[in-house]
Short mmCIF file of C-alpha atoms in Angstrom, two decimals:
data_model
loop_
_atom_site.label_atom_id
_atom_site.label_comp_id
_atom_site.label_asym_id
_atom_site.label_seq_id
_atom_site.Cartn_x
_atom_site.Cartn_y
_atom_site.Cartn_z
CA UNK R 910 -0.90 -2.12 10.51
CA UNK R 911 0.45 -5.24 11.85
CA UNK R 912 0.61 -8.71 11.52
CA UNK R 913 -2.31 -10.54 9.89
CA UNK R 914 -3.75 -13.70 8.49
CA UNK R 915 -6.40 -14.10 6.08
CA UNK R 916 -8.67 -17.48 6.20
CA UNK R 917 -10.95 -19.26 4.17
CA UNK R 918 -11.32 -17.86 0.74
CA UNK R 919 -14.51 -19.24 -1.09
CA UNK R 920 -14.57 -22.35 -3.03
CA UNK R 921 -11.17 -24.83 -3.59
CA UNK R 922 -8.71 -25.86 -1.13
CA UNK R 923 -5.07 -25.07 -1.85
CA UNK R 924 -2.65 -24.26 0.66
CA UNK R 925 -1.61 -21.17 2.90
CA UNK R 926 -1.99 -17.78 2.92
CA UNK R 927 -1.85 -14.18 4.44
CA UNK R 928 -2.24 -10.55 3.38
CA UNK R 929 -2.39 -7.44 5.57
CA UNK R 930 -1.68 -3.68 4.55
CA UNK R 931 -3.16 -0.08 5.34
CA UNK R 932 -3.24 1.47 9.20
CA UNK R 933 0.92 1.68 8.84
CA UNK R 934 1.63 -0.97 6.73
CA UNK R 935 0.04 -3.85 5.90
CA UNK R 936 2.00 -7.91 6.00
CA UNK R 937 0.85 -11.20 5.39
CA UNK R 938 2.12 -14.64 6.78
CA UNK R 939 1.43 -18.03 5.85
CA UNK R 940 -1.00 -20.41 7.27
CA UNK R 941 -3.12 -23.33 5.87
CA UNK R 942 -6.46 -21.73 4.37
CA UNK R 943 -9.36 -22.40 1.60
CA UNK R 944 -8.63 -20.52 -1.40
CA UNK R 945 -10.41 -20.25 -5.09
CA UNK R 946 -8.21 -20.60 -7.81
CA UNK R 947 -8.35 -17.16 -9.76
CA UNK R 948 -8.60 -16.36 -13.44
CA UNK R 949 -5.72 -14.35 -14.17
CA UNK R 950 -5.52 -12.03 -16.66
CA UNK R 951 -2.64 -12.14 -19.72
CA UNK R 952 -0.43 -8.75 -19.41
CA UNK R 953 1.97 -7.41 -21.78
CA UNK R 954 4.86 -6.02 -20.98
CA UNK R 955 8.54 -5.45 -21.24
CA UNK R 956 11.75 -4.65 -18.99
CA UNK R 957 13.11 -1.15 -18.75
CA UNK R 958 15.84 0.31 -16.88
CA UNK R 959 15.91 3.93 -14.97
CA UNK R 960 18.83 5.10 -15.97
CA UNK R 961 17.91 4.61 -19.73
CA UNK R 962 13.90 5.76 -18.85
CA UNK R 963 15.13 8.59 -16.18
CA UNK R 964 12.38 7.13 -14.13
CA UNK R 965 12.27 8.36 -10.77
CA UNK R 966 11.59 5.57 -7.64
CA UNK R 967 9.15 8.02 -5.58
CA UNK R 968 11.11 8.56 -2.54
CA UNK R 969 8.16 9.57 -0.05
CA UNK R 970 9.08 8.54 3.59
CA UNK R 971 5.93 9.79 4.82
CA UNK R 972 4.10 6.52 3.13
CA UNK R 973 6.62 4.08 1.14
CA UNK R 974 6.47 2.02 4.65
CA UNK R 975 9.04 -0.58 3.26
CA UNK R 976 9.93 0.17 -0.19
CA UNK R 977 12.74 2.33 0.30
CA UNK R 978 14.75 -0.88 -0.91
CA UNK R 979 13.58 -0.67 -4.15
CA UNK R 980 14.57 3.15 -4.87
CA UNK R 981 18.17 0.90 -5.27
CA UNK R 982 16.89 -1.20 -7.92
CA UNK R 983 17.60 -0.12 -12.16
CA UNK R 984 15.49 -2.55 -13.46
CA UNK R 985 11.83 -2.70 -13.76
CA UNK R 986 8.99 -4.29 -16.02
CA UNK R 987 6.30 -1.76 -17.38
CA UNK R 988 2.91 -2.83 -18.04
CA UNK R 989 -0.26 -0.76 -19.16
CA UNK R 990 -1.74 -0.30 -15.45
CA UNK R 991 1.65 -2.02 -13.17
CA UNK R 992 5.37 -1.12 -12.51
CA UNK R 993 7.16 -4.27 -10.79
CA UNK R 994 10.55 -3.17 -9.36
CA UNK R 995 13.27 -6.02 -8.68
CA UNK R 996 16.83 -6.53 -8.20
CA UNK R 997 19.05 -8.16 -11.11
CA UNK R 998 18.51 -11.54 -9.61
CA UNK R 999 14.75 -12.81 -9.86
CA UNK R 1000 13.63 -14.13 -13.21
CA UNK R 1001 11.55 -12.58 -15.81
CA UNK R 1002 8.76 -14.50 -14.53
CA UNK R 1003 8.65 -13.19 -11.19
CA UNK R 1004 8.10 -9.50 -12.15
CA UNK R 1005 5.49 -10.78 -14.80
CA UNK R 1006 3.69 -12.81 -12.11
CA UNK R 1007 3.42 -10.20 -10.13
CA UNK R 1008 2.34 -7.71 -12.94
CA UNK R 1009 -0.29 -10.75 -13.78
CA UNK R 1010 -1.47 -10.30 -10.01
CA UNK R 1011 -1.66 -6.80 -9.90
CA UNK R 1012 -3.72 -6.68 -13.08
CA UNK R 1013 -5.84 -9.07 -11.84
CA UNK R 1014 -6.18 -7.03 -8.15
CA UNK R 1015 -6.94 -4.01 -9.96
CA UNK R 1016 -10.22 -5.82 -11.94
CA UNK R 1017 -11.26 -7.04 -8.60
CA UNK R 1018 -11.49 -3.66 -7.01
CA UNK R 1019 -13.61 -2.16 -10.02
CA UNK R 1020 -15.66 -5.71 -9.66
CA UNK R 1021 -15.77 -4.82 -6.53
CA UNK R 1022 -15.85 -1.89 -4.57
CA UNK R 1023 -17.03 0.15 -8.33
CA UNK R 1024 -13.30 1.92 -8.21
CA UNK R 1025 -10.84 2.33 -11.27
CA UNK R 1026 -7.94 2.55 -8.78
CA UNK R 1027 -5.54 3.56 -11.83
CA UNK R 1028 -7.66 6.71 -12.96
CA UNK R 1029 -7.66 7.40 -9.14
CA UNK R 1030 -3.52 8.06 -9.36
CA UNK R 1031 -3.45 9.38 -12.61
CA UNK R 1032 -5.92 12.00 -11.47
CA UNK R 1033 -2.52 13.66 -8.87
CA UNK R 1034 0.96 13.86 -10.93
CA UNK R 1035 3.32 14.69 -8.15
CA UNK R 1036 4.25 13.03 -4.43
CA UNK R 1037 2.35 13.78 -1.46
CA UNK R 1038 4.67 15.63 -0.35
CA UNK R 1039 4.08 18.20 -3.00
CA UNK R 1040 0.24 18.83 -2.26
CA UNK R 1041 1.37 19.20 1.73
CA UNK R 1042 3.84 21.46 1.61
CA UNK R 1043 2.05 23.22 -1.17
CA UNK R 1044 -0.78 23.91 1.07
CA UNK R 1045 1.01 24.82 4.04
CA UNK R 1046 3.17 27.36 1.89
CA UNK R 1047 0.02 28.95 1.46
CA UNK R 1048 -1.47 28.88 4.31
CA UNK R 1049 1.74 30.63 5.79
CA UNK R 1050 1.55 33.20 2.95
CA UNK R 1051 -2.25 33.86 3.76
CA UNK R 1052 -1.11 35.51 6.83
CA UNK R 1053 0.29 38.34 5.41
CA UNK R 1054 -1.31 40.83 3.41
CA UNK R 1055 0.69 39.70 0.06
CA UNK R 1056 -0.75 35.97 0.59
CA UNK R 1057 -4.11 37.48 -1.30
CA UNK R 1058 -2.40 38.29 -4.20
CA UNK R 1059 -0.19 35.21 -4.02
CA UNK R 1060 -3.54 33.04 -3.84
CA UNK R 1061 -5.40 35.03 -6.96
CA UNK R 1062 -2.07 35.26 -9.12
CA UNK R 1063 -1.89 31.11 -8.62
CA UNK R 1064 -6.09 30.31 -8.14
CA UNK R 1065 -6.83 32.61 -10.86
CA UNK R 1066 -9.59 33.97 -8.05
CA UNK R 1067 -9.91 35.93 -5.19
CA UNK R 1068 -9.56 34.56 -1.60
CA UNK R 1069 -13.37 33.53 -0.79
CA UNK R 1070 -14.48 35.74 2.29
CA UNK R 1071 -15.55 31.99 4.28
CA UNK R 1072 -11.89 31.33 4.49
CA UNK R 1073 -11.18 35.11 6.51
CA UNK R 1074 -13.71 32.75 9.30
CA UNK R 1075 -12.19 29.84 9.55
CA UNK R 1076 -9.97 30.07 12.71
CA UNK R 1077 -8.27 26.89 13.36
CA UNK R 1078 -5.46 25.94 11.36
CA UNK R 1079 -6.16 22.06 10.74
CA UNK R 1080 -9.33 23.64 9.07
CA UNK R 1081 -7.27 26.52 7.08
CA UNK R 1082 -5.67 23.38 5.89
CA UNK R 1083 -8.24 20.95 4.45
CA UNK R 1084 -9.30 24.18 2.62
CA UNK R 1085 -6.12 24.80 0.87
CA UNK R 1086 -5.07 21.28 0.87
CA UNK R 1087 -8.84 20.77 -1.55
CA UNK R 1088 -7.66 23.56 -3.37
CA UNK R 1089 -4.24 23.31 -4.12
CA UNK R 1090 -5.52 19.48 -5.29
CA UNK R 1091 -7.76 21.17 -7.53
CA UNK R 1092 -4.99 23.53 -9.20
CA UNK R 1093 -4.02 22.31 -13.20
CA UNK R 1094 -0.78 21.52 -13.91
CA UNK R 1095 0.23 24.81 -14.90
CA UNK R 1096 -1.22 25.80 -11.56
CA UNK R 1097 0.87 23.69 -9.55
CA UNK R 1098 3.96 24.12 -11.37
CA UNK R 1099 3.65 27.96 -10.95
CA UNK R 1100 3.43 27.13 -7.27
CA UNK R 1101 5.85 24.92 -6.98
CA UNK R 1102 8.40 26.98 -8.91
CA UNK R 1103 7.85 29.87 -5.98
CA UNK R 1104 8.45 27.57 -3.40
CA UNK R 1105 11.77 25.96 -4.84
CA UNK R 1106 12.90 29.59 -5.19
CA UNK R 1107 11.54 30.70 -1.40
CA UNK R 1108 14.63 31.05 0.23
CA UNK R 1109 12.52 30.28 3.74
CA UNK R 1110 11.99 26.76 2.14
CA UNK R 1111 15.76 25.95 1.21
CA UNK R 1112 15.35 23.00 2.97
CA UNK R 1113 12.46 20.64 0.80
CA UNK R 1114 11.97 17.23 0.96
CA UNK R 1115 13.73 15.23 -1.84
CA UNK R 1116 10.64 14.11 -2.33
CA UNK R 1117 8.86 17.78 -2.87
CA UNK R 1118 8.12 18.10 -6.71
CA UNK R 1119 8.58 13.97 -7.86
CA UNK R 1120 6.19 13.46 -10.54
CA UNK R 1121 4.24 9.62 -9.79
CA UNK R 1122 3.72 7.39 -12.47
CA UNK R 1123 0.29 7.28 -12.38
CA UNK R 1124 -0.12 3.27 -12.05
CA UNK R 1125 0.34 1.09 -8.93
CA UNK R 1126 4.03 0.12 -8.27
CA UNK R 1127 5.24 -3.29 -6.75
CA UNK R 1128 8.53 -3.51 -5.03
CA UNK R 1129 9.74 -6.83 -4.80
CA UNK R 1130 11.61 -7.37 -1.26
CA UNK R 1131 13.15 -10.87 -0.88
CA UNK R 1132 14.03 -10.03 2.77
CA UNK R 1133 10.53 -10.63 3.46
CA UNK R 1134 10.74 -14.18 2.64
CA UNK R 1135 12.84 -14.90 6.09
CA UNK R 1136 10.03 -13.23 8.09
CA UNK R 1137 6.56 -13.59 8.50
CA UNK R 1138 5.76 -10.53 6.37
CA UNK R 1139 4.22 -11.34 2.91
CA UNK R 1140 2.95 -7.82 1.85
CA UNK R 1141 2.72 -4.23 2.58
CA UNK R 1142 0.32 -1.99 1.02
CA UNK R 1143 1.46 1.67 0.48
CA UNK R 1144 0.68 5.20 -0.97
CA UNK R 1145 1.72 3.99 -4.54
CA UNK R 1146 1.21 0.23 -4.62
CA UNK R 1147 2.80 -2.57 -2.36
CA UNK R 1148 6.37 -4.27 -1.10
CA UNK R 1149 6.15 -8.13 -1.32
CA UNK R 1150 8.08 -11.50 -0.79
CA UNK R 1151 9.36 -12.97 -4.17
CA UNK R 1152 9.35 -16.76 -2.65
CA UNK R 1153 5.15 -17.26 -3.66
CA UNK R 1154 4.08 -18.95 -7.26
CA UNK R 1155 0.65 -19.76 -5.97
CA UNK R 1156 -2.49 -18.20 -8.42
CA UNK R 1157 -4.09 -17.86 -5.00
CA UNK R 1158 -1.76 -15.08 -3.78
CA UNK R 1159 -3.49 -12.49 -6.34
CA UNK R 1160 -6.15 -12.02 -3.55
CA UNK R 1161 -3.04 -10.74 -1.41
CA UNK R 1162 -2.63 -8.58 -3.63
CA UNK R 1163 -6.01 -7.57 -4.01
CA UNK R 1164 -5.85 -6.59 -0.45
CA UNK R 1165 -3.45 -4.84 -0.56
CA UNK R 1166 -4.11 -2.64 -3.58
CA UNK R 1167 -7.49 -2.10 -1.31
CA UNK R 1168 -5.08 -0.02 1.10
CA UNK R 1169 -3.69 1.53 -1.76
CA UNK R 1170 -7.11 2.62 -2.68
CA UNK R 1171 -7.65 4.02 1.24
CA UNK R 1172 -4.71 5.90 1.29
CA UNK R 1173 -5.56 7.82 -1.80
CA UNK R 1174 -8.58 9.05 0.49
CA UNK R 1175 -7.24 9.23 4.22
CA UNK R 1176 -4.29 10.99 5.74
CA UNK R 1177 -3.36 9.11 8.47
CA UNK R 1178 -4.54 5.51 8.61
CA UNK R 1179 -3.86 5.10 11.76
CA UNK R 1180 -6.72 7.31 12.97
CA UNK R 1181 -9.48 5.33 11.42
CA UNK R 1182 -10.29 1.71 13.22
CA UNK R 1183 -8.30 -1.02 12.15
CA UNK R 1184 -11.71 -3.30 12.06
CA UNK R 1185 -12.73 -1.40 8.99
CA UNK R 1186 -9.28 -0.87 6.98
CA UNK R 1187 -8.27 -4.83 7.15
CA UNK R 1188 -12.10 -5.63 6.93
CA UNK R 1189 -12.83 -3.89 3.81
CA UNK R 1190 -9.78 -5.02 2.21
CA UNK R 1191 -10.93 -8.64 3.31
CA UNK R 1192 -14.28 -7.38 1.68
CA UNK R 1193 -12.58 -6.76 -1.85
CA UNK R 1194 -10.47 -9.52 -2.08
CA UNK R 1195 -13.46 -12.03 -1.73
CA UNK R 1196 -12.72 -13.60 1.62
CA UNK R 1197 -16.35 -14.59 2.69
CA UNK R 1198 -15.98 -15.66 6.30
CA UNK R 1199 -18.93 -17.29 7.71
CA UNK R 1200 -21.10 -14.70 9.60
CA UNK R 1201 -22.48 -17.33 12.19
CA UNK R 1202 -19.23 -17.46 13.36
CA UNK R 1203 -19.50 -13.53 14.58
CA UNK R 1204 -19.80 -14.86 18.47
CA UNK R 1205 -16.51 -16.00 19.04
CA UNK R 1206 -15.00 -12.62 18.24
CA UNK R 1207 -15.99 -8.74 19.14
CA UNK R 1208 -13.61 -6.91 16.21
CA UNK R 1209 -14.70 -3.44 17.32
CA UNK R 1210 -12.71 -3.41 20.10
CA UNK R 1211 -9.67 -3.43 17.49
CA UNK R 1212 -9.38 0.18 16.66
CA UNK R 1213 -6.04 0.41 16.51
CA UNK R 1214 -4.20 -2.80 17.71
CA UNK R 1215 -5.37 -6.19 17.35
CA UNK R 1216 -6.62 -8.13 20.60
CA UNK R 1217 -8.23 -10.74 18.83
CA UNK R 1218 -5.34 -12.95 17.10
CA UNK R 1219 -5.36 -14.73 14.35
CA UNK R 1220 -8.95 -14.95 13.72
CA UNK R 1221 -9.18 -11.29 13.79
CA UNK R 1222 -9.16 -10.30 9.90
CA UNK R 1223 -12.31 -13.15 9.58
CA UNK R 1224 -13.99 -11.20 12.35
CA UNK R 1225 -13.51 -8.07 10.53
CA UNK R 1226 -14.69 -9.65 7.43
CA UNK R 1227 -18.02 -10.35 9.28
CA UNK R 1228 -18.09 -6.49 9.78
CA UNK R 1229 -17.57 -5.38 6.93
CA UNK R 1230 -19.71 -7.43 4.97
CA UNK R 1231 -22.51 -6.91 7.32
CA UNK R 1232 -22.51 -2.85 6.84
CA UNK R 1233 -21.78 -3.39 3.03
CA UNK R 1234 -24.73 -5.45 2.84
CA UNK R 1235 -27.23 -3.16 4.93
CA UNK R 1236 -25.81 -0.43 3.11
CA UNK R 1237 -24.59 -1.15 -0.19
CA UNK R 1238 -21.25 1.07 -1.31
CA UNK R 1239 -21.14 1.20 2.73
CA UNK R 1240 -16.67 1.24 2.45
CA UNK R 1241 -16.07 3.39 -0.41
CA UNK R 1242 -18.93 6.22 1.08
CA UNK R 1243 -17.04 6.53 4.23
CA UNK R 1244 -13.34 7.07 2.48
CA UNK R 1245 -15.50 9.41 0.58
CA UNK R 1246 -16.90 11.20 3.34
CA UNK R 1247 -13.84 11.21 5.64
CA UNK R 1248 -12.05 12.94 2.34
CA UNK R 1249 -14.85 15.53 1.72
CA UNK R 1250 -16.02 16.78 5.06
CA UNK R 1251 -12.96 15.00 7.91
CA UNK R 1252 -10.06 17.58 9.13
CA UNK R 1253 -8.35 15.32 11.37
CA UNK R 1254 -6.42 13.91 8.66
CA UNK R 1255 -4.86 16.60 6.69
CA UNK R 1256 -2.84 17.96 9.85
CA UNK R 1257 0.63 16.72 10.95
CA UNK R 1258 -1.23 14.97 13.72
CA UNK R 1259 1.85 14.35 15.93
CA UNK R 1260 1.99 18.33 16.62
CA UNK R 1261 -1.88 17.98 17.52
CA UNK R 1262 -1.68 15.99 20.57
CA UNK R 1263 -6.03 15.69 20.90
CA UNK R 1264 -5.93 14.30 17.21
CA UNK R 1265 -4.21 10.71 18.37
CA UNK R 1266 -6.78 8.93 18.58
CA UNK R 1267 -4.67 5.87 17.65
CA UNK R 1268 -2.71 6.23 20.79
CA UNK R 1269 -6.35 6.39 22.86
CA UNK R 1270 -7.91 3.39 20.68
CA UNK R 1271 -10.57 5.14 20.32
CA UNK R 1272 -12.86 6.03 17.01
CA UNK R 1273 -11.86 9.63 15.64
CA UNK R 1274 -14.69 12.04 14.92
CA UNK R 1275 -13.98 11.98 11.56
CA UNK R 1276 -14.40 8.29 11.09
CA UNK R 1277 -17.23 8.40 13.74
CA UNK R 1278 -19.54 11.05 11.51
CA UNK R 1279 -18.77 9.12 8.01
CA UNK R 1280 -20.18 5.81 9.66
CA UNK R 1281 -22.80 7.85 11.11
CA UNK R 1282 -23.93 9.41 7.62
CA UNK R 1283 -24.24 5.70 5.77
CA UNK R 1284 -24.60 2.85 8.17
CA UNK R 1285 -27.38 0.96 8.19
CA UNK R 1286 -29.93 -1.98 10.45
CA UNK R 1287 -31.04 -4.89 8.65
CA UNK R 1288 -34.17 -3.15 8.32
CA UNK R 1289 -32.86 -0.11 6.63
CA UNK R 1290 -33.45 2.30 9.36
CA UNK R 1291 -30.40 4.38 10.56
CA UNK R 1292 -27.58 2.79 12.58
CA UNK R 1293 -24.95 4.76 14.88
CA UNK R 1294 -21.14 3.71 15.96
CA UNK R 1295 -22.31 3.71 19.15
CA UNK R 1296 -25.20 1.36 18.81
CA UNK R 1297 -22.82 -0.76 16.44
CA UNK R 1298 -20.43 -1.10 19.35
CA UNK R 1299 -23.57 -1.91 21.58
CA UNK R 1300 -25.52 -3.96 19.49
CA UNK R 1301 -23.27 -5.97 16.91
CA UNK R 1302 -23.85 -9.32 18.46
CA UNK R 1303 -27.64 -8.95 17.95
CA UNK R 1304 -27.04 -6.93 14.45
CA UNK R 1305 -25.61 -9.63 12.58
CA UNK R 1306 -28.00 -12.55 13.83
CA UNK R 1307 -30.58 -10.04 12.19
CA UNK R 1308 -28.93 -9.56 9.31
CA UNK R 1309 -27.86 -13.67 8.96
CA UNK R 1310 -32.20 -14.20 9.53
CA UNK R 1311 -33.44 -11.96 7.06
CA UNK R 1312 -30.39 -11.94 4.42
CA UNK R 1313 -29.85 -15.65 3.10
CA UNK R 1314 -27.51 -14.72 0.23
CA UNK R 1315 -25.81 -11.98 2.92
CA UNK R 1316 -22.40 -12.45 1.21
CA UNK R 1317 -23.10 -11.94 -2.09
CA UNK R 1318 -22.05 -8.84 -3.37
CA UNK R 1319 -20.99 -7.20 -6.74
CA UNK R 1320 -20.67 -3.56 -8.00
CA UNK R 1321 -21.84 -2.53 -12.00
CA UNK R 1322 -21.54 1.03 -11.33
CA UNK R 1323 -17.56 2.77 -10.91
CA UNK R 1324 -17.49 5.29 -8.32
CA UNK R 1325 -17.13 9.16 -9.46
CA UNK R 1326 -13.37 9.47 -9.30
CA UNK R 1327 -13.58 13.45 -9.96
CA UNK R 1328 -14.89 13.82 -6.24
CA UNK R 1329 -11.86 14.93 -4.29
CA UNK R 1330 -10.07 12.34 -2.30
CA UNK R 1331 -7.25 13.12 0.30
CA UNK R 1332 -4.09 11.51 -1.15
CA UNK R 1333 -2.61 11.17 2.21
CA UNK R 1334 -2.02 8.64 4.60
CA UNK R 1335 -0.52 7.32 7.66
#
């Protein structure tokens, strides 16, 4: 998304901070702010070089936002869970600093929001690209008579009969998009190998076929540090200034690893409210804003752009915190559902002119149904977007009279990773 500032974090003063990823891409500035000091973790590590390790810089436009700058770079440093990426220049310490906050980022999202973000990627071995085009081969292939045999020789099972009903092609697609994401390895490679040799599809994306490395990767941009950018979350990880030491800026990173998590769910970011994607990566990161505060702001008017300024992520704290303590699990359910049951977000949405609902500010269905299914009143009964919208005011002086610990949250229990998220995004 755009710019944004994040406030008070709990406990000790230090100095200024900002973190903002997800809708398109996600920045941080700088601004004086409460902040605990974290516990980082000790990594282990060492430096490796792509030419020597033939790794591959993932190369997908569709997501990478501002990491394109790093596809230059040779040199990397490899930990268990994190890949930092950095020019010649910056100091060992940098890239370990950042692999140190990444680590850390990635034990506060299973602390949490009850996700193993790393299992997550290592579930899909190729680019987003891959899975796309994949399904849309098929889906062109399914309209001729040898697409059935094409589908069995690769599924290993006959076209179901429900498919011969479905008649609009963004549906055709989340089908075969679930599938194809369901294909093993040898699966997918058989697939793949057809397309590469399709003379129709002569034209791939250089980015069709990369193999991801499974663990979140940092890209280390120093041309942030003259602007008032301090991350951007991504598909595979995040792009961030170099010119930060402070502990404190591992909740940046924490936030941004949140939109990491969202994209590996949604297609297009853009189409679900910004409120919710900056909010619940406020959420994970541990910024408790004060809830009585919820009168000087109205976030659910920001659905796509912001109106409210720079006390706009605190507002969508309040939000988010609110529906994740009425409804426990409240963020994670709704990527969940918007991934299982949504359709808006596995089409190229810019051919489906009805599907921008970015463009209208206005909630997409898709969105819309998932907060439907989960969200709840203080007093447990059902709650709907539109009575959210109506009622929030009176909602969260509610929730603050009946919920005296309303911030405290925690999650024991990791989510089931073997459900099928969408590994697309804006």
């Amino acid at each position: 998304m755009d710019l944004v500032k994040l406030v008070s974090l709990p406990v000790i003063a230090l100095s200024f901070l900002i973190g903002c990823g997800g809708g398109s891409s996600n920045s941080s500035q700088t601004t004086n702010n409460e902040e605990s000091v974290p516990e980082l973790p000790s990594v282990q590590g060492e430096f490796k070089s792509k030419k020597d390790s033939g790794f591959v810089f993932p190369t997908n436009l569709i997501s990478m936002y501002a990491s394109n700058k790093c596809q230059r770079y040779d040199r990397y440093y490899e930990t268990e869970n994190v890949l930092v990426f950095g020019s010649a220049v910056p100091t060992a310490e940098l890239f370990e600093r950042f692999a140190t906050w990444t680590e850390f980022g990635l034990t506060e999202l299973k602390q949490k929001m009850g996700v193993d973000l790393v299992a997550l990627q290592q579930k899909y071995s190729f680019s987003l690209e891959t899975y796309l085009t994949a399904a849309k081969y098929l889906q062109e292939q399914l309209g001729h008579f040898e697409g059935n045999m094409l589908y069995q020789q690769i599924t290993g099972e006959e076209l179901p009969l429900s498919y011969e009903d479905i008649t609009s092609f963004p549906e055709q697609q989340k089908f075969l998009y679930k599938k194809v994401r369901q294909l093993s390895l040898v699966q997918l490679n058989t697939l793949i190998k057809i397309i590469q040799e399709d003379s129709a599809y002569s034209k791939l994306s250089a980015s069709f076929a990369q193999a991801l490395p499974g663990k979140p990767i940092v890209c280390l941009n120093p041309a942030y540090n003259s602007s008032d950018l301090w991350a951007t979350g991504n598909l595979v990880g995040y792009t961030a200034r170099t010119n930060d030491a402070r502990p404190s800026s591992a909740y940046i990173v924490t936030h941004e690893l949140t939109h990491t998590l969202q994209h590996q769910y949604v297609t297009y970011l853009s189409q679900v409210d910004r409120w919710f994607l900056e909010g619940s990566a406020e959420y994970a990161m541990g910024h408790e804003p004060d809830p009585n505060n919820h009168t000087k702001g109205y976030p659910l008017d920001d659905k796509y752009q912001s109106v409210l300024g720079s006390n706009s992520y605190s507002h969508y704290g309040i939000a988010v915190t609110y529906l994740e303590g009425t409804s426990p699990g409240f963020t994670m359910n709704v990527l969940k559902h918007i991934a299982d049951h949504g359709i808006y977000h596995v089409v190229e949405y810019g051919d489906y002119s009805e599907y921008e609902y970015d463009k209208f500010n206005q909630p997409n269905p898709d969105f819309r149904a998932a907060f439907n299914a989960y969200a709840k009143r203080p007093d447990g009964s059902a709650l709907t977007y539109a009575d959210f919208e109506s009622e929030y005011h009176e909602l969260i002086d509610q929730w603050i009279a009946i919920s005296p610990t309303a911030l405290s949250r925690s999650s024991s229990q990791l989510i089931d990773t073997n459900s099928e998220p969408f590994l697309l995004e804006r």
